[in-house]
């Protein structure tokens, strides 16, 4: 049984572990049981607002004890990816406070939109104050040769139960990409950097690691590409097959995953 041989778990946050300010069913029990069995757990998010430390504090407050190193946040990866390519750089930041803080922590210097010509890189997260002035600055900068980085290409961010959403980072990235004629380097799921970081922290190799997430296009597609065992959380019985992004296992929530994992372990040892 594949579940029984897994040696590390990467868990998506939004829609898998939590929804807003509440943990989803089974989240605390599942993480607790995996840890009690000595299996490492890391949490992943494309969220471009918060750094790992803030997300770890929120997890802890909600009932899952976590430290910064247990969380991989897209904004932190962004700062590291720019540093890897350019060293400490002059960066035009488009995003919320967490993105700016992550860039500062990676020793980058912010460049204001009107000074776009000085930027060596454009760093895009979801930016609720995105406007024509920022679009002009970012597209001119990348057109002139600045490297273009984005946390993720998510089209929408769900904001409510009725299908309400805010436009995602991907929508802003496309505007810059079209005007600037340059595609972004993306650090978040389904792209490689976030999975590579997760595997480095789990220290178990892709074949023995699982990604657990609710988004077929990011969690499952990215996990498959990186060679992980993929578990899709499909709340509300949304089990319709999705041929392009079919997960190895589909569960309703982390409570069901925990039950299946326990069954698999029991079967393996009897
Ligand atoms: Mg999610």
Coordinates of C-alpha atoms and ligand atoms in Angstrom, one line a residue:
X1 CA 0.0 0.0 0.0
X2 CA 1.7 3.2 -1.2
X3 CA 0.5 5.3 1.8
X4 CA 2.3 3.1 4.3
X5 CA 5.7 3.6 2.7
X6 CA 5.6 7.4 2.6
X7 CA 8.3 9.1 4.6
X8 CA 7.3 12.8 4.4
X9 CA 4.3 14.9 3.7
X10 CA 3.9 18.3 2.1
X11 CA 0.6 19.9 2.9
X12 CA -1.0 22.8 1.0
X13 CA -2.5 25.3 3.4
X14 CA -5.5 27.1 1.8
X15 CA -8.4 24.7 1.3
X16 CA -6.5 21.7 2.6
X17 CA -5.3 22.5 6.2
X18 CA -7.3 25.7 6.8
X19 CA -10.0 27.9 5.4
X20 CA -9.6 31.5 6.6
X21 CA -9.4 31.4 10.3
X22 CA -10.4 27.8 11.0
X23 CA -8.7 24.5 10.5
X24 CA -10.5 22.1 8.2
X25 CA -11.7 18.7 9.5
X26 CA -8.9 16.3 10.6
X27 CA -6.1 18.8 10.0
X28 CA -4.7 18.9 13.6
X29 CA -5.2 15.2 14.1
X30 CA -3.6 14.2 10.8
X31 CA -0.5 16.4 11.4
X32 CA -0.2 15.2 15.0
X33 CA -0.4 11.5 14.0
X34 CA 2.2 11.9 11.2
X35 CA 4.6 13.7 13.5
X36 CA 4.0 11.1 16.3
X37 CA 5.1 8.4 13.8
X38 CA 8.3 10.4 13.2
X39 CA 7.3 11.6 9.7
X40 CA 8.3 15.1 8.7
X41 CA 5.5 17.5 7.6
X42 CA 6.0 20.8 5.7
X43 CA 3.3 23.3 4.8
X44 CA 3.3 25.0 1.3
X45 CA 1.5 28.0 0.1
X46 CA 1.3 30.2 -3.1
X47 CA -0.1 32.9 -0.8
X48 CA 1.9 36.0 -1.7
X49 CA 0.9 38.1 1.3
X50 CA 2.6 36.4 4.3
X51 CA 6.0 35.1 5.1
X52 CA 6.7 31.7 6.7
X53 CA 7.0 33.1 10.2
X54 CA 3.6 34.7 10.1
X55 CA 2.0 31.6 8.6
X56 CA 3.7 29.4 11.3
X57 CA 2.3 31.7 14.0
X58 CA -1.2 31.4 12.5
X59 CA -0.9 27.6 12.4
X60 CA 0.2 27.5 16.0
X61 CA -2.6 29.8 17.1
X62 CA -5.2 27.6 15.3
X63 CA -3.9 24.4 17.0
X64 CA -1.0 23.0 14.8
X65 CA 2.3 23.9 16.4
X66 CA 4.7 25.1 13.7
X67 CA 8.0 27.0 13.3
X68 CA 9.1 29.1 10.4
X69 CA 11.1 26.3 8.9
X70 CA 8.0 24.1 8.7
X71 CA 6.4 26.5 6.2
X72 CA 7.4 27.3 2.6
X73 CA 5.9 30.6 1.6
X74 CA 6.1 31.8 -2.0
X75 CA 7.3 35.3 -1.1
X76 CA 10.3 33.9 0.7
X77 CA 11.1 31.7 -2.3
X78 CA 10.8 34.7 -4.5
X79 CA 13.5 36.6 -2.5
X80 CA 15.8 33.6 -2.6
X81 CA 15.2 33.0 -6.4
X82 CA 16.2 36.6 -7.2
X83 CA 19.2 36.4 -5.0
X84 CA 20.3 33.1 -6.6
X85 CA 20.2 34.7 -10.1
X86 CA 21.4 38.2 -9.4
X87 CA 22.8 38.4 -5.8
X88 CA 21.5 41.3 -3.8
X89 CA 19.6 43.3 -6.4
X90 CA 17.5 46.4 -7.1
X91 CA 14.0 45.1 -7.3
X92 CA 10.7 46.7 -8.3
X93 CA 8.2 45.1 -5.8
X94 CA 4.6 44.7 -6.7
X95 CA 2.8 43.1 -3.8
X96 CA 1.7 43.4 -0.2
X97 CA 3.8 44.0 2.9
X98 CA 5.0 40.4 3.3
X99 CA 6.5 40.5 -0.2
X100 CA 8.4 43.7 0.5
X101 CA 9.6 42.2 3.9
X102 CA 10.8 39.0 2.2
X103 CA 12.7 41.0 -0.4
X104 CA 14.4 43.0 2.3
X105 CA 15.3 39.9 4.2
X106 CA 17.0 38.6 1.1
X107 CA 19.1 41.9 0.9
X108 CA 17.3 43.3 -2.1
X109 CA 16.7 47.1 -2.4
X110 CA 13.3 48.3 -3.5
X111 CA 12.9 50.5 -6.5
X112 CA 9.9 52.8 -6.9
X113 CA 7.7 52.5 -10.0
X114 CA 8.9 55.9 -11.4
X115 CA 12.5 54.6 -11.2
X116 CA 11.7 51.4 -13.1
X117 CA 14.8 51.9 -15.4
X118 CA 17.0 51.1 -12.4
X119 CA 15.4 47.8 -11.6
X120 CA 17.3 44.6 -12.2
X121 CA 14.2 42.5 -11.4
X122 CA 10.5 42.8 -11.1
X123 CA 9.0 40.8 -8.2
X124 CA 5.2 40.2 -8.5
X125 CA 2.9 38.8 -5.8
X126 CA -0.8 39.5 -5.6
X127 CA -1.0 43.3 -5.3
X128 CA -4.4 44.7 -4.3
X129 CA -3.1 48.2 -5.3
X130 CA -2.0 47.1 -8.8
X131 CA -2.8 49.9 -11.3
X132 CA -1.9 51.3 -14.7
X133 CA 1.1 53.1 -13.2
X134 CA 2.6 49.9 -11.8
X135 CA 1.7 48.0 -15.0
X136 CA 3.6 50.6 -17.0
X137 CA 6.6 50.5 -14.8
X138 CA 6.8 46.7 -14.6
X139 CA 6.3 46.1 -18.3
X140 CA 8.8 48.7 -19.3
X141 CA 11.4 47.3 -16.8
X142 CA 11.1 43.7 -18.1
X143 CA 11.0 44.9 -21.7
X144 CA 14.3 46.7 -20.9
X145 CA 15.9 43.5 -19.5
X146 CA 15.0 43.3 -15.8
X147 CA 14.3 39.7 -14.8
X148 CA 10.6 39.0 -14.2
X149 CA 9.6 36.9 -11.2
X150 CA 6.2 36.0 -9.9
X151 CA 5.1 34.0 -6.8
X152 CA 2.4 32.1 -8.8
X153 CA 0.1 32.2 -11.8
X154 CA -3.1 31.5 -10.0
X155 CA -5.9 33.1 -11.9
X156 CA -8.3 33.6 -8.9
X157 CA -8.3 33.6 -5.1
X158 CA -11.5 32.2 -3.7
X159 CA -13.0 34.7 -1.2
X160 CA -16.3 33.1 -0.3
X161 CA -18.5 30.0 -0.5
X162 CA -20.6 31.2 -3.4
X163 CA -17.7 31.1 -5.9
X164 CA -16.7 34.7 -5.1
X165 CA -13.1 35.5 -5.9
X166 CA -10.5 38.2 -6.2
X167 CA -8.3 38.3 -9.3
X168 CA -5.1 36.3 -8.5
X169 CA -1.4 37.0 -9.1
X170 CA -1.6 35.2 -12.4
X171 CA -4.0 37.8 -13.8
X172 CA -1.6 40.6 -13.0
X173 CA 1.4 38.6 -14.3
X174 CA -0.4 38.2 -17.7
X175 CA -0.9 41.9 -18.0
X176 CA 2.8 42.6 -17.5
X177 CA 3.8 39.6 -19.7
X178 CA 1.7 40.8 -22.6
X179 CA 2.8 44.4 -22.4
X180 CA 6.5 43.6 -21.7
X181 CA 6.7 40.6 -24.1
X182 CA 8.4 38.5 -21.3
X183 CA 7.2 35.5 -19.5
X184 CA 7.7 35.3 -15.7
X185 CA 9.9 33.0 -13.7
X186 CA 7.5 31.4 -11.3
X187 CA 8.5 30.0 -7.9
X188 CA 5.1 28.8 -6.5
X189 CA 3.2 25.6 -7.3
X190 CA 3.0 23.9 -9.9
X191 CA 6.5 25.1 -10.8
X192 CA 9.6 23.3 -9.5
X193 CA 11.2 25.6 -6.9
X194 CA 8.5 25.0 -4.2
X195 CA 8.6 21.3 -4.6
X196 CA 12.4 21.2 -4.6
X197 CA 12.4 23.1 -1.4
X198 CA 9.8 20.8 0.2
X199 CA 11.8 17.7 -0.8
X200 CA 15.0 19.2 0.6
X201 CA 13.2 19.9 4.0
X202 CA 11.5 16.5 4.1
X203 CA 14.8 14.7 3.3
X204 CA 13.2 11.6 1.9
X205 CA 13.3 11.8 -1.9
X206 CA 10.3 12.4 -4.2
X207 CA 9.4 8.7 -4.4
X208 CA 8.7 8.6 -0.7
X209 CA 7.1 12.0 -0.3
X210 CA 3.4 13.0 -0.7
X211 CA 1.9 16.3 -1.7
X212 CA -1.6 16.8 -0.3
X213 CA -3.7 19.6 -1.8
X214 CA -7.0 20.8 -3.1
X215 CA -6.0 22.3 -6.4
X216 CA -5.5 19.9 -9.3
X217 CA -3.8 22.4 -11.5
X218 CA -1.1 23.4 -8.9
X219 CA -0.8 20.9 -6.1
X220 CA -1.5 17.8 -8.1
X221 CA 0.0 18.7 -11.5
X222 CA 3.1 20.1 -9.8
X223 CA 3.5 17.2 -7.4
X224 CA 3.2 14.7 -10.3
X225 CA 5.8 16.6 -12.3
X226 CA 8.2 16.5 -9.3
X227 CA 7.6 12.8 -8.8
X228 CA 5.7 12.9 -5.5
X229 CA 2.7 10.7 -4.5
X230 CA -0.3 13.0 -5.0
X231 CA -3.3 13.2 -2.7
X232 CA -6.2 15.5 -3.7
X233 CA -8.5 16.8 -1.0
X234 CA -11.9 17.2 -2.7
X235 CA -14.3 18.7 -0.2
X236 CA -18.0 18.4 -0.8
X237 CA -17.7 15.2 -2.7
X238 CA -16.3 16.9 -5.8
X239 CA -14.8 13.7 -7.1
X240 CA -15.2 14.1 -10.8
X241 CA -12.2 12.8 -12.5
X242 CA -9.8 15.3 -14.1
X243 CA -7.8 13.4 -16.6
X244 CA -5.0 16.0 -17.0
X245 CA -4.4 16.3 -13.2
X246 CA -5.5 13.0 -11.8
X247 CA -4.2 12.4 -8.2
X248 CA -3.0 9.0 -7.0
X249 CA -5.5 9.2 -4.2
X250 CA -8.6 11.4 -3.6
X251 CA -10.0 12.0 -0.1
X252 CA -12.7 14.2 1.2
X253 CA -10.5 15.8 3.9
X254 CA -7.5 15.2 6.1
X255 CA -9.7 13.1 8.5
X256 CA -10.2 10.6 5.7
X257 CA -6.5 10.7 4.7
X258 CA -5.6 9.9 8.4
X259 CA -8.0 7.0 8.5
X260 CA -6.6 5.6 5.2
X261 CA -3.0 6.1 6.3
X262 CA -3.7 4.3 9.6
X263 CA -5.4 1.4 7.7
X264 CA -2.5 1.1 5.3
X265 CA 0.0 1.1 8.1
X266 CA -2.0 -1.5 10.0
X267 CA -2.2 -3.8 6.9
X268 CA 1.5 -3.4 6.4
X269 CA 2.5 -4.5 9.8
X270 CA 0.0 -7.4 10.4
Ligands
LIG1 MG1 -5.1 25.1 -1.8

